[in-house]
Amino acid sequence: MYIPKIYDEKDKKKITGIIKDNPFGILVAVENGIPVASHLLFELVEKGNDLFLYSHLAKANQMQSLLKLDLSFLAIFQGASSYITPSWYEKMNVPTWNYISVHCYGKAKKIDNHDEEYQLLNRLVNRFEMKYDYKYKLEDLPDDYVKDEMKGLTSFIIKIDKIEAAFKLSQNRNEKDLNNIISHLEKSDDNNEKMIAKEMKAKRDL
Amino acid sequence: MYIPKIYDEKDKKKITGIIKDNPFGILVAVENGIPVASHLLFELVEKGNDLFLYSHLAKANQMQSLLKLDLSFLAIFQGASSYITPSWYEKMNVPTWNYISVHCYGKAKKIDNHDEEYQLLNRLVNRFEMKYDYKYKLEDLPDDYVKDEMKGLTSFIIKIDKIEAAFKLSQNRNEKDLNNIISHLEKSDDNNEKMIAKEMKAKRDL
């Protein structure tokens, strides 16, 4: 990804935070020279210095066949984004778009072990059921039912071998402009714009 | 994109609506067999039955060189998305994720005509400045300044030759489940979940 140095985020905790907070990502691969993509849920797991992405897709998804090949997959995660009007700047300028995006590259490997696959799905379910007081649990379902449902899925793991993170948050503006942009975005009724203001503040206050 | 028939949206107005409402998309291409992507702003233009995407990127962006080649680009646009807990269903089931996504494929062509490029940028600026009462206008800037800024950009047009739209909105649920999901999501304080409820209602009430 093209990332001017000033927007190139290297802080591992911030980068992994974006993936964890925005787990519904896009898996991209190349099939017969053409880019193909699926919208999937990902779990990021850190083991020592290594980063892994776990995910699953429907067996009927054509991308499933690509998992067998020795391909480089790209997983894209997007944070907030917002239009920035130059009317908030002191001096004449052109508009821009602030955004946060993380690109992860790596080879994918199918998970054929039933228990490992079950644990992966169980962690995913619990993560999202937390919001609903864990009223629903995979372990409350009959074993045969879960096994049957799992037959329709292919789970996989990607060992990330390259990670790129663009945190484009007006780092090229002076402090007065920066404060002005933040205070305008904070007043927005758009959650996305509020989130960009929050990220800009975190960056400014480093 | 893998789209089960029940989620395969064919209504052109709905599909183009997603692109227009979510213009900050992802341009994907293949470079040396590897997928590469940039986060860009797009304008959708309809001419008769044809659909075109206008956009621009920084000249320093490596993807710029790909615009010269006879490649198939993929532009991805995302609508709302939300986790759906099976605790809202009448009968036992597994969780899912509702989402809307549009994939556009086509060849890209650089726009070398200065006036055409200016008009494209001017339309983009006006579109987003509408929200701020058009306080900022490209035409208020000195010509030389705009020309200089434009030297840093490459504008391009993609004629869409294939469009795929997944509107995954619980169409596989019965009416009672559907109403229950919608009423829960409507009460959420997450705009994204509220938006999915709105899209589900639009789909249900067809």
Short mmCIF file of C-alpha atoms in Angstrom, two decimals:
data_model
loop_
_atom_site.label_atom_id
_atom_site.label_comp_id
_atom_site.label_asym_id
_atom_site.label_seq_id
_atom_site.Cartn_x
_atom_site.Cartn_y
_atom_site.Cartn_z
CA MET A 1 0.00 0.00 0.00
CA TYR A 2 1.25 3.49 -0.82
CA ILE A 3 1.90 5.13 2.56
CA PRO A 4 3.78 8.44 2.79
CA LYS A 5 6.30 8.20 5.65
CA ILE A 6 4.36 10.67 7.80
CA TYR A 7 1.28 8.37 7.79
CA ASP A 8 3.16 5.07 8.09
CA GLU A 9 2.18 3.56 11.45
CA LYS A 10 4.72 1.18 12.97
CA ASP A 11 3.30 0.79 16.50
CA LYS A 12 2.33 -2.90 16.65
CA LYS A 13 -0.22 -2.37 19.42
CA LYS A 14 -2.04 0.33 17.46
CA ILE A 15 -2.01 -1.74 14.27
CA THR A 16 -3.31 -4.91 15.94
CA GLY A 17 -5.89 -2.75 17.75
CA ILE A 18 -7.39 -1.73 14.39
CA ILE A 19 -7.72 -5.39 13.33
CA LYS A 20 -9.26 -6.37 16.67
CA ASP A 21 -11.73 -3.46 16.61
CA ASN A 22 -12.66 -4.00 12.95
CA PRO A 23 -12.65 -7.80 12.58
CA PHE A 24 -14.98 -7.91 9.56
CA GLY A 25 -12.29 -7.67 6.91
CA ILE A 26 -11.78 -8.39 3.23
CA LEU A 27 -9.79 -11.38 2.02
CA VAL A 28 -8.25 -10.76 -1.40
CA ALA A 29 -6.50 -13.25 -3.65
CA VAL A 30 -5.61 -13.61 -7.30
CA GLU A 31 -7.43 -16.13 -9.45
CA ASN A 32 -6.42 -16.47 -13.11
CA GLY A 33 -4.74 -13.07 -12.91
CA ILE A 34 -7.91 -11.34 -11.64
CA PRO A 35 -8.39 -10.05 -8.07
CA VAL A 36 -11.15 -11.81 -6.11
CA ALA A 37 -12.41 -10.89 -2.65
CA SER A 38 -14.60 -12.17 0.18
CA HIS A 39 -15.96 -10.38 3.22
CA LEU A 40 -15.06 -12.46 6.27
CA LEU A 41 -14.69 -12.31 10.02
CA PHE A 42 -11.13 -12.55 11.32
CA GLU A 43 -9.52 -13.27 14.65
CA LEU A 44 -6.01 -11.95 15.22
CA VAL A 45 -3.80 -14.10 17.41
CA GLU A 46 -0.34 -13.09 18.62
CA LYS A 47 2.14 -15.85 19.38
CA GLY A 48 5.45 -14.42 20.53
CA ASN A 49 6.49 -12.00 17.78
CA ASP A 50 4.32 -13.67 15.15
CA LEU A 51 0.85 -12.57 14.08
CA PHE A 52 -1.79 -14.96 12.76
CA LEU A 53 -5.23 -14.40 11.27
CA TYR A 54 -7.87 -17.08 11.77
CA SER A 55 -11.01 -17.08 9.65
CA HIS A 56 -13.52 -19.30 7.89
CA LEU A 57 -15.60 -19.22 4.76
CA ALA A 58 -18.47 -21.18 3.25
CA LYS A 59 -17.37 -24.34 1.44
CA ALA A 60 -19.48 -23.14 -1.47
CA ASN A 61 -17.29 -20.02 -1.74
CA GLN A 62 -15.09 -20.37 -4.82
CA MET A 63 -12.17 -18.82 -2.91
CA GLN A 64 -12.10 -22.00 -0.84
CA SER A 65 -10.19 -23.79 -3.61
CA LEU A 66 -7.48 -21.11 -3.51
CA LEU A 67 -6.65 -22.01 0.10
CA LYS A 68 -4.96 -25.18 -1.13
CA LEU A 69 -2.53 -23.23 -3.29
CA ASP A 70 0.69 -21.55 -2.22
CA LEU A 71 -0.76 -18.06 -2.74
CA SER A 72 -0.15 -14.71 -1.10
CA PHE A 73 -3.43 -13.52 0.35
CA LEU A 74 -4.16 -9.94 1.31
CA ALA A 75 -6.46 -9.25 4.27
CA ILE A 76 -7.71 -5.66 4.50
CA PHE A 77 -9.03 -4.07 7.69
CA GLN A 78 -10.51 -0.61 7.74
CA GLY A 79 -10.81 1.82 10.61
CA ALA A 80 -12.70 5.10 10.53
CA SER A 81 -12.47 7.59 7.66
CA SER A 82 -13.66 11.12 7.00
CA TYR A 83 -13.61 13.97 4.48
CA ILE A 84 -11.50 16.90 5.69
CA THR A 85 -12.52 20.31 4.36
CA PRO A 86 -9.72 22.88 3.85
CA SER A 87 -12.11 25.49 5.29
CA TRP A 88 -10.84 24.31 8.70
CA TYR A 89 -7.24 25.25 7.79
CA GLU A 90 -5.55 28.62 8.38
CA LYS A 91 -4.05 28.72 4.89
CA MET A 92 -5.29 27.87 1.40
CA ASN A 93 -5.16 24.18 0.57
CA VAL A 94 -6.98 21.27 -1.10
CA PRO A 95 -9.37 18.77 0.54
CA THR A 96 -8.30 15.36 1.70
CA TRP A 97 -9.68 12.18 3.23
CA ASN A 98 -8.39 10.92 6.58
CA TYR A 99 -8.48 7.17 7.13
CA ILE A 100 -6.97 4.19 8.86
CA SER A 101 -6.30 0.97 7.01
CA VAL A 102 -4.24 -2.14 7.67
CA HIS A 103 -3.10 -4.57 4.97
CA CYS A 104 -1.83 -8.01 6.01
CA TYR A 105 -0.08 -10.36 3.58
CA GLY A 106 0.57 -14.03 4.11
CA LYS A 107 0.04 -17.59 2.96
CA ALA A 108 -3.15 -19.37 4.02
CA LYS A 109 -3.38 -22.89 5.39
CA LYS A 110 -6.59 -24.89 5.82
CA ILE A 111 -7.40 -26.09 9.33
CA ASP A 112 -8.36 -29.74 9.05
CA ASN A 113 -8.37 -30.57 12.74
CA HIS A 114 -11.96 -30.62 13.99
CA ASP A 115 -11.14 -29.63 17.57
CA GLU A 116 -8.96 -26.71 16.49
CA GLU A 117 -11.72 -25.53 14.14
CA TYR A 118 -14.32 -25.85 16.90
CA GLN A 119 -12.19 -23.80 19.30
CA LEU A 120 -11.76 -21.10 16.67
CA LEU A 121 -15.52 -20.86 16.07
CA ASN A 122 -16.22 -21.01 19.79
CA ARG A 123 -13.88 -18.06 20.48
CA LEU A 124 -15.54 -16.05 17.68
CA VAL A 125 -19.05 -16.73 18.98
CA ASN A 126 -18.09 -15.85 22.56
CA ARG A 127 -16.44 -12.66 21.44
CA PHE A 128 -19.63 -11.37 19.86
CA GLU A 129 -22.06 -12.89 22.36
CA MET A 130 -20.31 -10.96 25.15
CA LYS A 131 -22.44 -7.98 24.06
CA TYR A 132 -25.58 -10.09 24.60
CA ASP A 133 -24.52 -11.51 28.00
CA TYR A 134 -23.51 -14.87 26.49
CA LYS A 135 -27.16 -15.89 26.16
CA TYR A 136 -26.12 -18.03 23.20
CA LYS A 137 -23.30 -20.56 23.53
CA LEU A 138 -21.99 -23.03 20.96
CA GLU A 139 -21.53 -25.61 23.72
CA ASP A 140 -25.28 -25.55 24.47
CA LEU A 141 -26.00 -26.99 21.01
CA PRO A 142 -26.10 -30.76 20.34
CA ASP A 143 -22.71 -32.04 19.14
CA ASP A 144 -24.16 -33.56 15.97
CA TYR A 145 -25.83 -30.29 15.04
CA VAL A 146 -22.57 -28.34 15.38
CA LYS A 147 -20.64 -30.99 13.46
CA ASP A 148 -23.17 -30.82 10.66
CA GLU A 149 -23.03 -27.02 10.49
CA MET A 150 -19.23 -27.13 10.50
CA LYS A 151 -19.29 -29.35 7.41
CA GLY A 152 -20.41 -26.30 5.43
CA LEU A 153 -17.35 -24.28 6.45
CA THR A 154 -13.65 -24.22 5.67
CA SER A 155 -11.48 -22.71 8.39
CA PHE A 156 -7.98 -21.42 7.75
CA ILE A 157 -5.05 -19.62 9.26
CA ILE A 158 -2.80 -16.99 7.69
CA LYS A 159 0.66 -16.38 9.12
CA ILE A 160 1.20 -12.69 8.49
CA ASP A 161 4.55 -12.12 6.81
CA LYS A 162 4.02 -8.47 5.90
CA ILE A 163 1.86 -5.84 7.52
CA GLU A 164 1.24 -2.30 6.27
CA ALA A 165 -0.69 0.33 8.20
CA ALA A 166 -1.80 3.75 6.96
CA PHE A 167 -2.90 6.10 9.75
CA LYS A 168 -3.67 9.19 7.67
CA LEU A 169 -4.66 11.66 10.37
CA SER A 170 -3.61 15.15 9.24
CA GLN A 171 -0.07 14.71 10.60
CA ASN A 172 0.99 17.21 7.89
CA ARG A 173 -1.00 20.07 9.50
CA ASN A 174 0.21 22.56 12.09
CA GLU A 175 -1.13 22.42 15.63
CA LYS A 176 -3.73 25.13 15.12
CA ASP A 177 -5.19 23.38 12.06
CA LEU A 178 -5.06 20.04 13.80
CA ASN A 179 -6.98 21.33 16.82
CA ASN A 180 -9.50 23.01 14.56
CA ILE A 181 -10.14 19.82 12.55
CA ILE A 182 -10.50 17.77 15.73
CA SER A 183 -12.96 20.17 17.33
CA HIS A 184 -15.12 20.23 14.17
CA LEU A 185 -15.14 16.44 13.80
CA GLU A 186 -15.90 15.94 17.49
CA LYS A 187 -19.10 17.95 17.03
CA SER A 188 -20.22 15.78 14.09
CA ASP A 189 -23.22 13.49 14.51
CA ASP A 190 -21.42 10.91 12.34
CA ASN A 191 -19.76 8.22 14.51
CA ASN A 192 -17.12 7.69 11.85
CA GLU A 193 -16.06 11.36 11.99
CA LYS A 194 -16.08 11.29 15.80
CA MET A 195 -13.81 8.24 15.66
CA ILE A 196 -11.36 9.99 13.32
CA ALA A 197 -11.24 12.93 15.78
CA LYS A 198 -10.42 10.47 18.57
CA GLU A 199 -7.64 8.85 16.53
CA MET A 200 -6.26 12.28 15.57
CA LYS A 201 -6.14 13.28 19.24
CA ALA A 202 -4.36 10.04 20.18
CA LYS A 203 -1.79 10.75 17.45
CA ARG A 204 -1.38 14.44 18.37
CA ASP A 205 -0.94 13.73 22.09
CA LEU A 206 1.85 11.18 21.60
CA MET B 1 -17.71 -12.73 -5.15
CA TYR B 2 -19.47 -15.75 -3.67
CA ILE B 3 -23.12 -14.70 -3.36
CA PRO B 4 -25.82 -17.28 -2.56
CA LYS B 5 -28.81 -16.59 -4.85
CA ILE B 6 -30.98 -15.39 -1.96
CA TYR B 7 -28.49 -12.55 -1.21
CA ASP B 8 -27.69 -11.67 -4.83
CA GLU B 9 -28.97 -8.13 -5.39
CA LYS B 10 -29.82 -7.25 -8.99
CA ASP B 11 -31.66 -3.94 -8.50
CA LYS B 12 -29.41 -1.41 -10.24
CA LYS B 13 -30.74 1.54 -8.24
CA LYS B 14 -30.00 -0.19 -4.93
CA ILE B 15 -26.53 -1.24 -6.05
CA THR B 16 -25.55 2.19 -7.33
CA GLY B 17 -27.04 3.68 -4.15
CA ILE B 18 -24.50 1.73 -2.07
CA ILE B 19 -21.61 3.09 -4.16
CA LYS B 20 -22.96 6.64 -3.95
CA ASP B 21 -23.50 6.45 -0.18
CA ASN B 22 -20.12 4.79 0.47
CA PRO B 23 -17.80 6.50 -2.03
CA PHE B 24 -14.58 5.82 -0.12
CA GLY B 25 -13.80 2.48 -1.72
CA ILE B 26 -10.88 0.13 -2.25
CA LEU B 27 -9.16 -0.22 -5.61
CA VAL B 28 -7.57 -3.64 -6.02
CA ALA B 29 -5.25 -4.80 -8.78
CA VAL B 30 -2.70 -7.53 -9.37
CA GLU B 31 1.00 -6.68 -9.51
CA ASN B 32 3.47 -9.49 -10.16
CA GLY B 33 0.82 -12.01 -9.15
CA ILE B 34 0.22 -10.34 -5.78
CA PRO B 35 -2.95 -8.37 -4.88
CA VAL B 36 -2.36 -4.67 -4.17
CA ALA B 37 -4.93 -2.16 -2.93
CA SER B 38 -5.45 1.57 -2.40
CA HIS B 39 -8.16 3.40 -0.47
CA LEU B 40 -9.65 6.01 -2.78
CA LEU B 41 -12.64 8.22 -3.30
CA PHE B 42 -14.90 7.29 -6.20
CA GLU B 43 -17.61 9.00 -8.17
CA LEU B 44 -20.14 6.79 -9.93
CA VAL B 45 -21.47 8.17 -13.20
CA GLU B 46 -24.29 6.59 -15.20
CA LYS B 47 -24.36 7.15 -18.96
CA GLY B 48 -27.29 5.38 -20.55
CA ASN B 49 -26.97 1.77 -19.47
CA ASP B 50 -23.25 2.06 -18.75
CA LEU B 51 -21.68 2.66 -15.35
CA PHE B 52 -18.36 4.44 -14.87
CA LEU B 53 -16.20 5.03 -11.80
CA TYR B 54 -14.07 8.17 -11.67
CA SER B 55 -11.25 8.45 -9.17
CA HIS B 56 -7.75 9.79 -8.62
CA LEU B 57 -4.65 8.78 -6.74
CA ALA B 58 -1.34 10.33 -5.78
CA LYS B 59 1.30 10.17 -8.54
CA ALA B 60 3.65 8.75 -5.91
CA ASN B 61 1.28 5.78 -5.44
CA GLN B 62 2.88 2.72 -7.03
CA MET B 63 -0.54 1.62 -8.34
CA GLN B 64 -0.37 4.58 -10.70
CA SER B 65 1.89 2.64 -13.05
CA LEU B 66 -0.72 -0.14 -13.28
CA LEU B 67 -3.23 2.27 -14.83
CA LYS B 68 -1.27 2.17 -18.08
CA LEU B 69 -1.69 -1.59 -18.39
CA ASP B 70 -4.66 -3.49 -19.76
CA LEU B 71 -5.62 -4.84 -16.33
CA SER B 72 -8.89 -5.79 -14.71
CA PHE B 73 -9.29 -3.67 -11.60
CA LEU B 74 -11.66 -4.48 -8.77
CA ALA B 75 -13.30 -1.62 -6.87
CA ILE B 76 -14.91 -2.64 -3.57
CA PHE B 77 -17.62 -0.63 -1.82
CA GLN B 78 -18.96 -1.56 1.59
CA GLY B 79 -22.28 -0.75 3.16
CA ALA B 80 -23.24 -1.48 6.75
CA SER B 81 -22.54 -4.79 8.48
CA SER B 82 -23.50 -6.42 11.76
CA TYR B 83 -23.20 -9.59 13.84
CA ILE B 84 -26.52 -11.44 14.13
CA THR B 85 -26.96 -13.54 17.26
CA PRO B 86 -29.09 -16.71 16.96
CA SER B 87 -30.61 -15.81 20.33
CA TRP B 88 -33.02 -13.65 18.30
CA TYR B 89 -34.28 -16.68 16.32
CA GLU B 90 -37.19 -18.94 17.26
CA LYS B 91 -35.24 -22.12 16.54
CA MET B 92 -31.71 -23.33 17.20
CA ASN B 93 -29.16 -22.04 14.72
CA VAL B 94 -25.62 -20.67 14.28
CA PRO B 95 -24.55 -17.00 14.24
CA THR B 96 -23.98 -15.03 11.06
CA TRP B 97 -22.85 -11.64 9.85
CA ASN B 98 -25.14 -9.45 7.77
CA TYR B 99 -23.50 -7.10 5.30
CA ILE B 100 -23.76 -5.23 2.05
CA SER B 101 -20.92 -5.14 -0.42
CA VAL B 102 -20.54 -4.22 -4.07
CA HIS B 103 -17.68 -5.39 -6.30
CA CYS B 104 -17.09 -3.60 -9.62
CA TYR B 105 -14.71 -4.96 -12.26
CA GLY B 106 -13.38 -3.08 -15.23
CA LYS B 107 -10.39 -1.71 -17.11
CA ALA B 108 -8.96 1.63 -16.02
CA LYS B 109 -7.98 4.49 -18.31
CA LYS B 110 -5.95 7.53 -17.29
CA ILE B 111 -7.58 10.91 -17.78
CA ASP B 112 -4.99 13.12 -19.46
CA ASN B 113 -7.29 16.02 -20.34
CA HIS B 114 -6.76 18.81 -17.81
CA ASP B 115 -10.28 20.24 -18.08
CA GLU B 116 -11.91 16.83 -17.67
CA GLU B 117 -9.74 16.16 -14.62
CA TYR B 118 -10.57 19.57 -13.15
CA GLN B 119 -14.30 18.96 -13.59
CA LEU B 120 -13.98 15.58 -11.89
CA LEU B 121 -12.19 17.08 -8.88
CA ASN B 122 -14.59 20.02 -8.78
CA ARG B 123 -17.62 17.70 -8.64
CA LEU B 124 -15.99 15.69 -5.82
CA VAL B 125 -15.20 18.81 -3.78
CA ASN B 126 -18.70 20.22 -4.23
CA ARG B 127 -20.25 16.93 -3.24
CA PHE B 128 -18.52 16.93 0.13
CA GLU B 129 -18.59 20.69 0.70
CA MET B 130 -22.39 20.60 0.45
CA LYS B 131 -22.37 19.51 4.09
CA TYR B 132 -20.39 22.65 4.98
CA ASP B 133 -22.55 25.06 2.96
CA TYR B 134 -20.02 25.25 0.10
CA LYS B 135 -17.76 27.53 2.16
CA TYR B 136 -14.82 26.11 0.22
CA LYS B 137 -14.78 26.13 -3.57
CA LEU B 138 -12.07 24.96 -5.94
CA GLU B 139 -12.90 27.87 -8.24
CA ASP B 140 -11.99 30.37 -5.50
CA LEU B 141 -8.37 29.19 -5.61
CA PRO B 142 -5.78 30.76 -7.98
CA ASP B 143 -5.54 28.78 -11.24
CA ASP B 144 -1.79 28.23 -10.87
CA TYR B 145 -2.22 26.83 -7.39
CA VAL B 146 -4.81 24.30 -8.53
CA LYS B 147 -2.72 23.35 -11.57
CA ASP B 148 0.27 22.75 -9.31
CA GLU B 149 -1.73 20.61 -6.90
CA MET B 150 -3.19 18.63 -9.79
CA LYS B 151 0.33 17.75 -10.95
CA GLY B 152 0.58 15.47 -7.92
CA LEU B 153 -2.48 13.45 -8.95
CA THR B 154 -3.40 10.91 -11.59
CA SER B 155 -7.09 10.75 -12.44
CA PHE B 156 -8.69 7.78 -14.11
CA ILE B 157 -11.97 6.27 -15.24
CA ILE B 158 -13.11 2.65 -15.02
CA LYS B 159 -15.88 1.43 -17.31
CA ILE B 160 -17.61 -1.19 -15.20
CA ASP B 161 -18.02 -4.40 -17.17
CA LYS B 162 -19.09 -6.62 -14.26
CA ILE B 163 -20.86 -5.73 -11.05
CA GLU B 164 -21.59 -8.05 -8.13
CA ALA B 165 -23.69 -7.07 -5.13
CA ALA B 166 -24.17 -9.05 -1.93
CA PHE B 167 -27.08 -7.83 0.21
CA LYS B 168 -26.90 -10.38 3.02
CA LEU B 169 -29.84 -9.33 5.14
CA SER B 170 -31.32 -12.46 6.80
CA GLN B 171 -33.48 -13.25 3.75
CA ASN B 172 -33.24 -16.91 4.87
CA ARG B 173 -35.18 -16.22 8.11
CA ASN B 174 -38.94 -16.46 8.63
CA GLU B 175 -40.97 -13.31 9.22
CA LYS B 176 -41.03 -13.64 12.99
CA ASP B 177 -37.22 -13.98 13.19
CA LEU B 178 -36.77 -11.16 10.71
CA ASN B 179 -38.96 -8.80 12.73
CA ASN B 180 -37.17 -9.79 15.91
CA ILE B 181 -33.70 -9.14 14.44
CA ILE B 182 -34.82 -5.78 13.07
CA SER B 183 -36.34 -4.62 16.35
CA HIS B 184 -33.17 -5.56 18.27
CA LEU B 185 -30.84 -3.86 15.80
CA GLU B 186 -33.00 -0.75 15.70
CA LYS B 187 -32.48 -0.33 19.43
CA SER B 188 -28.68 -0.57 19.09
CA ASP B 189 -26.58 2.52 19.77
CA ASP B 190 -24.29 1.44 16.92
CA ASN B 191 -25.09 3.35 13.71
CA ASN B 192 -23.88 0.45 11.64
CA GLU B 193 -26.39 -1.93 13.26
CA LYS B 194 -29.17 0.63 12.90
CA MET B 195 -28.31 0.89 9.21
CA ILE B 196 -28.49 -2.90 8.75
CA ALA B 197 -31.94 -2.83 10.39
CA LYS B 198 -33.01 -0.15 7.90
CA GLU B 199 -31.73 -2.18 4.95
CA MET B 200 -33.41 -5.33 6.29
CA LYS B 201 -36.72 -3.46 6.55
CA ALA B 202 -36.38 -2.15 2.99
CA LYS B 203 -35.74 -5.71 1.79
CA ARG B 204 -38.61 -7.23 3.88
CA ASP B 205 -41.15 -4.65 2.75
CA LEU B 206 -40.53 -5.19 -0.96
#
